[in-house]
Amino acid sequence: MHKSVKRKIAYRNRVQRQGRKVVLSPFDEELTPEQRMERAIELSLLVTKMVTHVICHVIVDFREQLEEDERLSVALAFLQRVTTTHMCNHKLTAEGLVYEFQGQQFQLHEGYKTMALTRSVYEHLAMFYFLYEHPKSEEERDVVWRYWQANGKRNGSIEAVMNGDKYEVKRISYSQAWKFLFKNEETAELYQHLSMHCHPVFDGLDQYQNQSACDQGDDSIPLYLSSSFLAHLCRLFLKLIPQHEKMIKGEFTDHELSVFRELAQII
């Protein structure tokens, strides 16, 4: 192998390792809770910066395509809504919540305050995946798309499956979407955990009431998950854009791109 090729491979692997280390830093127990929070916020800022660049670029340079292609326009709506939700998550996580009583302010500690926002980002990612990525052919994609349009008010992901000589639509709960998105059994309880802190169920409220009075280093995890889901969705969206590599490659460093890629697939 030529030396220049070896150097390129070595550089790429080094950048990838560094990116993965940065992405995993919010889970580094050698860091203080405050430091882990800072790392999660930094990752969130990077993802938001990159995704908003993509959104603005598409709005400006693909105006005609957005007007003519309904699917592309809806795909951008997915990305914009999820980005807005994530930005709310970021602001709430970074700034926290404050009570005011008798002229005094009390900082509210709640590690679950952004769970509903993170859950929404996950559900949008799951639906986007089954609409744009999962179908194996144009025919499957058309079947799923038409069913989704006709049943727009019903919840849950969908896929087209062949039954004999015709397609049927199979509904897939969001709690099972991880099997297709991540293929990681460790995420099996993820949606259940997010939902538990979004609904008035006993276990969720019991955990809420008995949570630690201070940040133990896990308060940033919902934001971290939201960052990962948003990065994942953005990567799927970019597949719909011709020559999308040019859109971000010249705007961000190799390190930033590596962190973004690692974060998109870390779950």
mmCIF file of C-alpha atoms in Angstrom:
data_model
loop_
_atom_site.group_PDB
_atom_site.id
_atom_site.type_symbol
_atom_site.label_atom_id
_atom_site.label_comp_id
_atom_site.label_asym_id
_atom_site.label_seq_id
_atom_site.Cartn_x
_atom_site.Cartn_y
_atom_site.Cartn_z
ATOM 1 C CA MET A 1 0.000 0.000 0.000
ATOM 2 C CA HIS A 2 1.306 3.432 -0.935
ATOM 3 C CA LYS A 3 2.553 5.567 1.958
ATOM 4 C CA SER A 4 0.183 8.428 1.163
ATOM 5 C CA VAL A 5 -2.790 6.058 1.322
ATOM 6 C CA LYS A 6 -1.574 4.688 4.643
ATOM 7 C CA ARG A 7 -1.278 8.201 6.024
ATOM 8 C CA LYS A 8 -4.804 9.051 4.898
ATOM 9 C CA ILE A 9 -6.200 5.912 6.521
ATOM 10 C CA ALA A 10 -4.274 6.545 9.735
ATOM 11 C CA TYR A 11 -5.531 10.157 9.819
ATOM 12 C CA ARG A 12 -9.126 9.093 9.207
ATOM 13 C CA ASN A 13 -8.962 6.462 11.970
ATOM 14 C CA ARG A 14 -7.414 8.937 14.401
ATOM 15 C CA VAL A 15 -10.117 11.514 13.688
ATOM 16 C CA GLN A 16 -12.772 8.839 14.113
ATOM 17 C CA ARG A 17 -11.352 7.746 17.492
ATOM 18 C CA GLN A 18 -11.170 11.324 18.683
ATOM 19 C CA GLY A 19 -14.727 11.945 17.541
ATOM 20 C CA ARG A 20 -16.014 8.892 19.357
ATOM 21 C CA LYS A 21 -14.205 9.921 22.549
ATOM 22 C CA VAL A 22 -15.871 13.340 22.434
ATOM 23 C CA VAL A 23 -19.277 11.793 21.777
ATOM 24 C CA LEU A 24 -18.960 9.456 24.773
ATOM 25 C CA SER A 25 -17.673 12.143 27.164
ATOM 26 C CA PRO A 26 -21.134 12.877 28.728
ATOM 27 C CA PHE A 27 -20.953 9.327 30.128
ATOM 28 C CA ASP A 28 -17.396 9.641 31.466
ATOM 29 C CA GLU A 29 -17.740 9.092 35.217
ATOM 30 C CA GLU A 30 -14.269 10.519 35.792
ATOM 31 C CA LEU A 31 -15.741 13.910 34.933
ATOM 32 C CA THR A 32 -17.817 15.920 37.377
ATOM 33 C CA PRO A 33 -21.584 16.197 36.756
ATOM 34 C CA GLU A 34 -21.024 19.804 35.693
ATOM 35 C CA GLN A 35 -18.375 18.773 33.180
ATOM 36 C CA ARG A 36 -20.572 16.032 31.767
ATOM 37 C CA MET A 37 -23.357 18.561 31.346
ATOM 38 C CA GLU A 38 -20.956 20.913 29.553
ATOM 39 C CA ARG A 39 -19.940 18.152 27.139
ATOM 40 C CA ALA A 40 -23.561 17.317 26.333
ATOM 41 C CA ILE A 41 -24.366 20.985 25.744
ATOM 42 C CA GLU A 42 -21.342 21.362 23.459
ATOM 43 C CA LEU A 43 -22.461 18.358 21.420
ATOM 44 C CA SER A 44 -25.964 19.780 21.199
ATOM 45 C CA LEU A 45 -24.627 23.133 19.982
ATOM 46 C CA LEU A 46 -22.561 21.434 17.286
ATOM 47 C CA VAL A 47 -25.478 19.355 16.036
ATOM 48 C CA THR A 48 -27.789 22.377 16.020
ATOM 49 C CA LYS A 49 -25.213 24.423 14.115
ATOM 50 C CA MET A 50 -24.780 21.747 11.458
ATOM 51 C CA VAL A 51 -28.467 20.956 11.062
ATOM 52 C CA THR A 52 -29.546 24.596 10.827
ATOM 53 C CA HIS A 53 -26.869 25.050 8.143
ATOM 54 C CA VAL A 54 -28.437 22.210 6.170
ATOM 55 C CA ILE A 55 -31.967 23.599 6.623
ATOM 56 C CA CYS A 56 -31.053 27.112 5.482
ATOM 57 C CA HIS A 57 -28.984 25.792 2.592
ATOM 58 C CA VAL A 58 -31.906 23.702 1.327
ATOM 59 C CA ILE A 59 -34.421 26.524 1.725
ATOM 60 C CA VAL A 60 -32.239 28.888 -0.316
ATOM 61 C CA ASP A 61 -30.787 26.581 -2.974
ATOM 62 C CA PHE A 62 -33.576 24.039 -3.460
ATOM 63 C CA ARG A 63 -36.574 26.365 -3.560
ATOM 64 C CA GLU A 64 -37.906 25.033 -6.866
ATOM 65 C CA GLN A 65 -37.496 21.408 -5.825
ATOM 66 C CA LEU A 66 -39.344 22.082 -2.572
ATOM 67 C CA GLU A 67 -42.230 23.618 -4.484
ATOM 68 C CA GLU A 68 -42.446 20.743 -6.977
ATOM 69 C CA ASP A 69 -41.600 17.736 -4.784
ATOM 70 C CA GLU A 70 -44.098 17.123 -1.987
ATOM 71 C CA ARG A 71 -42.020 14.427 -0.351
ATOM 72 C CA LEU A 72 -38.921 16.604 -0.175
ATOM 73 C CA SER A 73 -40.958 19.475 1.240
ATOM 74 C CA VAL A 74 -42.442 17.231 3.932
ATOM 75 C CA ALA A 75 -39.002 15.794 4.684
ATOM 76 C CA LEU A 76 -37.717 19.313 5.323
ATOM 77 C CA ALA A 77 -40.724 19.948 7.568
ATOM 78 C CA PHE A 78 -39.699 16.877 9.588
ATOM 79 C CA LEU A 79 -36.175 18.211 9.990
ATOM 80 C CA GLN A 80 -37.297 21.741 10.857
ATOM 81 C CA ARG A 81 -39.835 20.629 13.460
ATOM 82 C CA VAL A 82 -37.371 18.268 15.116
ATOM 83 C CA THR A 83 -34.695 20.969 15.152
ATOM 84 C CA THR A 84 -37.079 23.418 16.819
ATOM 85 C CA THR A 85 -38.024 20.798 19.414
ATOM 86 C CA HIS A 86 -34.376 20.043 20.071
ATOM 87 C CA MET A 87 -33.553 23.735 20.478
ATOM 88 C CA CYS A 88 -36.285 23.987 23.121
ATOM 89 C CA ASN A 89 -34.731 20.947 24.816
ATOM 90 C CA HIS A 90 -31.317 22.599 24.725
ATOM 91 C CA LYS A 91 -32.564 25.891 26.174
ATOM 92 C CA LEU A 92 -34.478 24.157 28.951
ATOM 93 C CA THR A 93 -31.507 21.942 29.813
ATOM 94 C CA ALA A 94 -28.891 24.689 29.706
ATOM 95 C CA GLU A 95 -30.890 27.333 31.562
ATOM 96 C CA GLY A 96 -32.988 25.146 33.848
ATOM 97 C CA LEU A 97 -36.193 26.131 35.609
ATOM 98 C CA VAL A 98 -36.679 28.640 38.400
ATOM 99 C CA TYR A 99 -39.474 28.958 40.971
ATOM 100 C CA GLU A 100 -40.184 32.302 42.560
ATOM 101 C CA PHE A 101 -41.588 32.498 46.080
ATOM 102 C CA GLN A 102 -41.873 35.551 48.321
ATOM 103 C CA GLY A 103 -39.406 37.474 46.199
ATOM 104 C CA GLN A 104 -36.812 34.696 46.201
ATOM 105 C CA GLN A 105 -35.809 32.431 43.341
ATOM 106 C CA PHE A 106 -35.501 28.694 43.761
ATOM 107 C CA GLN A 107 -33.659 26.699 41.123
ATOM 108 C CA LEU A 108 -35.793 23.669 40.311
ATOM 109 C CA HIS A 109 -33.851 20.461 39.952
ATOM 110 C CA GLU A 110 -35.633 18.069 37.653
ATOM 111 C CA GLY A 111 -33.741 15.507 35.652
ATOM 112 C CA TYR A 112 -36.833 14.551 33.637
ATOM 113 C CA LYS A 113 -37.986 17.988 32.487
ATOM 114 C CA THR A 114 -37.146 17.454 28.820
ATOM 115 C CA MET A 115 -38.241 13.823 28.439
ATOM 116 C CA ALA A 116 -41.366 14.758 26.453
ATOM 117 C CA LEU A 117 -39.266 16.785 24.015
ATOM 118 C CA THR A 118 -36.775 13.962 23.551
ATOM 119 C CA ARG A 119 -39.627 11.502 23.042
ATOM 120 C CA SER A 120 -41.090 13.714 20.314
ATOM 121 C CA VAL A 121 -37.730 13.863 18.507
ATOM 122 C CA TYR A 122 -37.481 10.060 18.662
ATOM 123 C CA GLU A 123 -40.992 9.582 17.256
ATOM 124 C CA HIS A 124 -40.318 11.946 14.359
ATOM 125 C CA LEU A 125 -37.092 10.088 13.603
ATOM 126 C CA ALA A 126 -38.928 6.758 13.607
ATOM 127 C CA MET A 127 -41.671 7.968 11.256
ATOM 128 C CA PHE A 128 -39.143 9.617 8.946
ATOM 129 C CA TYR A 129 -37.190 6.374 8.774
ATOM 130 C CA PHE A 130 -40.222 4.286 7.805
ATOM 131 C CA LEU A 131 -41.339 6.831 5.200
ATOM 132 C CA TYR A 132 -38.021 7.608 3.533
ATOM 133 C CA GLU A 133 -35.397 5.015 4.426
ATOM 134 C CA HIS A 134 -36.992 1.655 5.204
ATOM 135 C CA PRO A 135 -38.974 1.027 1.959
ATOM 136 C CA LYS A 136 -37.000 -1.256 -0.344
ATOM 137 C CA SER A 137 -38.546 -0.043 -3.588
ATOM 138 C CA GLU A 138 -40.449 2.902 -5.066
ATOM 139 C CA GLU A 139 -43.594 0.774 -4.962
ATOM 140 C CA GLU A 140 -43.245 0.157 -1.219
ATOM 141 C CA ARG A 141 -42.504 3.821 -0.666
ATOM 142 C CA ASP A 142 -45.653 4.829 -2.553
ATOM 143 C CA VAL A 143 -47.813 2.405 -0.571
ATOM 144 C CA VAL A 144 -46.511 3.664 2.765
ATOM 145 C CA TRP A 145 -46.752 7.303 1.698
ATOM 146 C CA ARG A 146 -50.364 7.030 0.536
ATOM 147 C CA TYR A 147 -51.393 5.147 3.670
ATOM 148 C CA TRP A 148 -49.690 7.744 5.847
ATOM 149 C CA GLN A 149 -51.473 10.585 4.038
ATOM 150 C CA ALA A 150 -54.868 8.903 4.304
ATOM 151 C CA ASN A 151 -54.415 8.090 7.975
ATOM 152 C CA GLY A 152 -52.577 11.239 9.002
ATOM 153 C CA LYS A 153 -54.299 11.516 12.367
ATOM 154 C CA ARG A 154 -53.381 8.016 13.578
ATOM 155 C CA ASN A 155 -50.181 7.355 15.710
ATOM 156 C CA GLY A 156 -47.395 4.708 15.122
ATOM 157 C CA SER A 157 -44.812 3.877 12.384
ATOM 158 C CA ILE A 158 -45.723 1.898 9.279
ATOM 159 C CA GLU A 159 -44.113 -0.385 6.732
ATOM 160 C CA ALA A 160 -45.314 -2.091 3.560
ATOM 161 C CA VAL A 161 -45.111 -5.900 3.474
ATOM 162 C CA MET A 162 -45.865 -8.236 0.581
ATOM 163 C CA ASN A 163 -48.776 -10.606 1.143
ATOM 164 C CA GLY A 164 -49.175 -12.838 -1.888
ATOM 165 C CA ASP A 165 -49.249 -10.564 -4.922
ATOM 166 C CA LYS A 166 -50.167 -7.345 -3.150
ATOM 167 C CA TYR A 167 -48.835 -5.025 -0.498
ATOM 168 C CA GLU A 168 -50.317 -4.628 2.949
ATOM 169 C CA VAL A 169 -49.434 -2.043 5.557
ATOM 170 C CA LYS A 170 -48.111 -3.214 8.903
ATOM 171 C CA ARG A 171 -48.190 -0.832 11.845
ATOM 172 C CA ILE A 172 -45.131 -0.726 14.077
ATOM 173 C CA SER A 173 -45.311 0.888 17.496
ATOM 174 C CA TYR A 174 -42.746 3.520 18.355
ATOM 175 C CA SER A 175 -41.672 1.299 21.228
ATOM 176 C CA GLN A 176 -40.509 -1.284 18.668
ATOM 177 C CA ALA A 177 -38.986 1.109 16.127
ATOM 178 C CA TRP A 178 -35.551 0.831 17.762
ATOM 179 C CA LYS A 179 -35.203 -2.662 16.247
ATOM 180 C CA PHE A 180 -35.104 -1.091 12.797
ATOM 181 C CA LEU A 181 -33.362 2.169 13.646
ATOM 182 C CA PHE A 182 -30.519 1.032 15.869
ATOM 183 C CA LYS A 183 -30.481 -2.796 15.990
ATOM 184 C CA ASN A 184 -29.243 -2.445 19.553
ATOM 185 C CA GLU A 185 -31.040 -4.409 22.261
ATOM 186 C CA GLU A 186 -29.794 -1.986 24.900
ATOM 187 C CA THR A 187 -32.253 0.553 23.508
ATOM 188 C CA ALA A 188 -35.229 -1.770 24.018
ATOM 189 C CA GLU A 189 -36.366 0.047 27.154
ATOM 190 C CA LEU A 190 -35.516 3.517 25.882
ATOM 191 C CA TYR A 191 -38.943 4.509 24.581
ATOM 192 C CA GLN A 192 -40.638 3.039 27.641
ATOM 193 C CA HIS A 193 -38.371 5.114 29.858
ATOM 194 C CA LEU A 194 -39.081 8.295 27.885
ATOM 195 C CA SER A 195 -42.824 7.631 27.951
ATOM 196 C CA MET A 196 -42.841 6.857 31.654
ATOM 197 C CA HIS A 197 -41.783 10.427 32.390
ATOM 198 C CA CYS A 198 -44.289 11.928 29.947
ATOM 199 C CA HIS A 199 -47.452 10.256 31.265
ATOM 200 C CA PRO A 200 -49.076 10.119 34.729
ATOM 201 C CA VAL A 201 -47.941 6.603 35.574
ATOM 202 C CA PHE A 202 -46.957 5.568 39.092
ATOM 203 C CA ASP A 203 -43.361 4.501 38.391
ATOM 204 C CA GLY A 204 -42.570 7.741 36.607
ATOM 205 C CA LEU A 205 -44.029 9.927 39.343
ATOM 206 C CA ASP A 206 -42.390 7.815 42.031
ATOM 207 C CA GLN A 207 -38.992 8.271 40.359
ATOM 208 C CA TYR A 208 -39.701 11.974 39.968
ATOM 209 C CA GLN A 209 -40.513 12.395 43.636
ATOM 210 C CA ASN A 210 -37.468 10.446 44.793
ATOM 211 C CA GLN A 211 -34.879 11.852 42.413
ATOM 212 C CA SER A 212 -31.708 13.281 43.886
ATOM 213 C CA ALA A 213 -31.852 16.882 45.017
ATOM 214 C CA CYS A 214 -28.787 17.668 42.912
ATOM 215 C CA ASP A 215 -27.410 16.804 39.498
ATOM 216 C CA GLN A 216 -25.738 13.391 39.607
ATOM 217 C CA GLY A 217 -24.460 13.681 36.039
ATOM 218 C CA ASP A 218 -27.549 12.291 34.292
ATOM 219 C CA ASP A 219 -29.550 15.491 33.841
ATOM 220 C CA SER A 220 -28.049 16.012 30.398
ATOM 221 C CA ILE A 221 -28.908 12.535 29.071
ATOM 222 C CA PRO A 222 -32.292 13.508 27.532
ATOM 223 C CA LEU A 223 -30.536 16.333 25.670
ATOM 224 C CA TYR A 224 -27.791 13.946 24.605
ATOM 225 C CA LEU A 225 -30.339 11.474 23.230
ATOM 226 C CA SER A 226 -32.138 14.293 21.436
ATOM 227 C CA SER A 227 -28.837 15.370 19.847
ATOM 228 C CA SER A 228 -28.211 11.817 18.654
ATOM 229 C CA PHE A 229 -31.725 11.412 17.230
ATOM 230 C CA LEU A 230 -31.516 14.786 15.445
ATOM 231 C CA ALA A 231 -28.117 13.965 13.943
ATOM 232 C CA HIS A 232 -29.477 10.598 12.789
ATOM 233 C CA LEU A 233 -32.504 12.206 11.138
ATOM 234 C CA CYS A 234 -30.347 14.850 9.456
ATOM 235 C CA ARG A 235 -28.119 12.167 7.946
ATOM 236 C CA LEU A 236 -31.189 10.386 6.558
ATOM 237 C CA PHE A 237 -32.500 13.685 5.190
ATOM 238 C CA LEU A 238 -29.214 14.454 3.445
ATOM 239 C CA LYS A 239 -29.602 11.272 1.396
ATOM 240 C CA LEU A 240 -32.513 12.989 -0.356
ATOM 241 C CA ILE A 241 -30.331 15.929 -1.445
ATOM 242 C CA PRO A 242 -28.156 15.631 -4.595
ATOM 243 C CA GLN A 243 -24.444 16.049 -3.898
ATOM 244 C CA HIS A 244 -25.171 16.637 -0.239
ATOM 245 C CA GLU A 245 -21.533 16.046 0.722
ATOM 246 C CA LYS A 246 -20.617 19.443 -0.694
ATOM 247 C CA MET A 247 -23.226 21.083 1.504
ATOM 248 C CA ILE A 248 -21.372 20.432 4.737
ATOM 249 C CA LYS A 249 -17.873 19.198 3.903
ATOM 250 C CA GLY A 250 -16.422 22.618 3.191
ATOM 251 C CA GLU A 251 -18.224 24.299 6.071
ATOM 252 C CA PHE A 252 -17.084 22.119 8.972
ATOM 253 C CA THR A 253 -13.805 20.591 10.096
ATOM 254 C CA ASP A 254 -12.991 16.898 9.828
ATOM 255 C CA HIS A 255 -13.284 16.677 13.602
ATOM 256 C CA GLU A 256 -16.745 18.238 13.633
ATOM 257 C CA LEU A 257 -17.926 15.948 10.844
ATOM 258 C CA SER A 258 -16.537 12.934 12.685
ATOM 259 C CA VAL A 259 -18.314 13.901 15.900
ATOM 260 C CA PHE A 260 -21.553 14.403 13.967
ATOM 261 C CA ARG A 261 -21.299 10.981 12.303
ATOM 262 C CA GLU A 262 -20.446 9.217 15.536
ATOM 263 C CA LEU A 263 -23.261 10.891 17.423
ATOM 264 C CA ALA A 264 -25.764 9.932 14.697
ATOM 265 C CA GLN A 265 -25.058 6.236 15.224
ATOM 266 C CA ILE A 266 -24.024 6.033 18.882
ATOM 267 C CA ILE A 267 -27.366 4.771 20.237
#
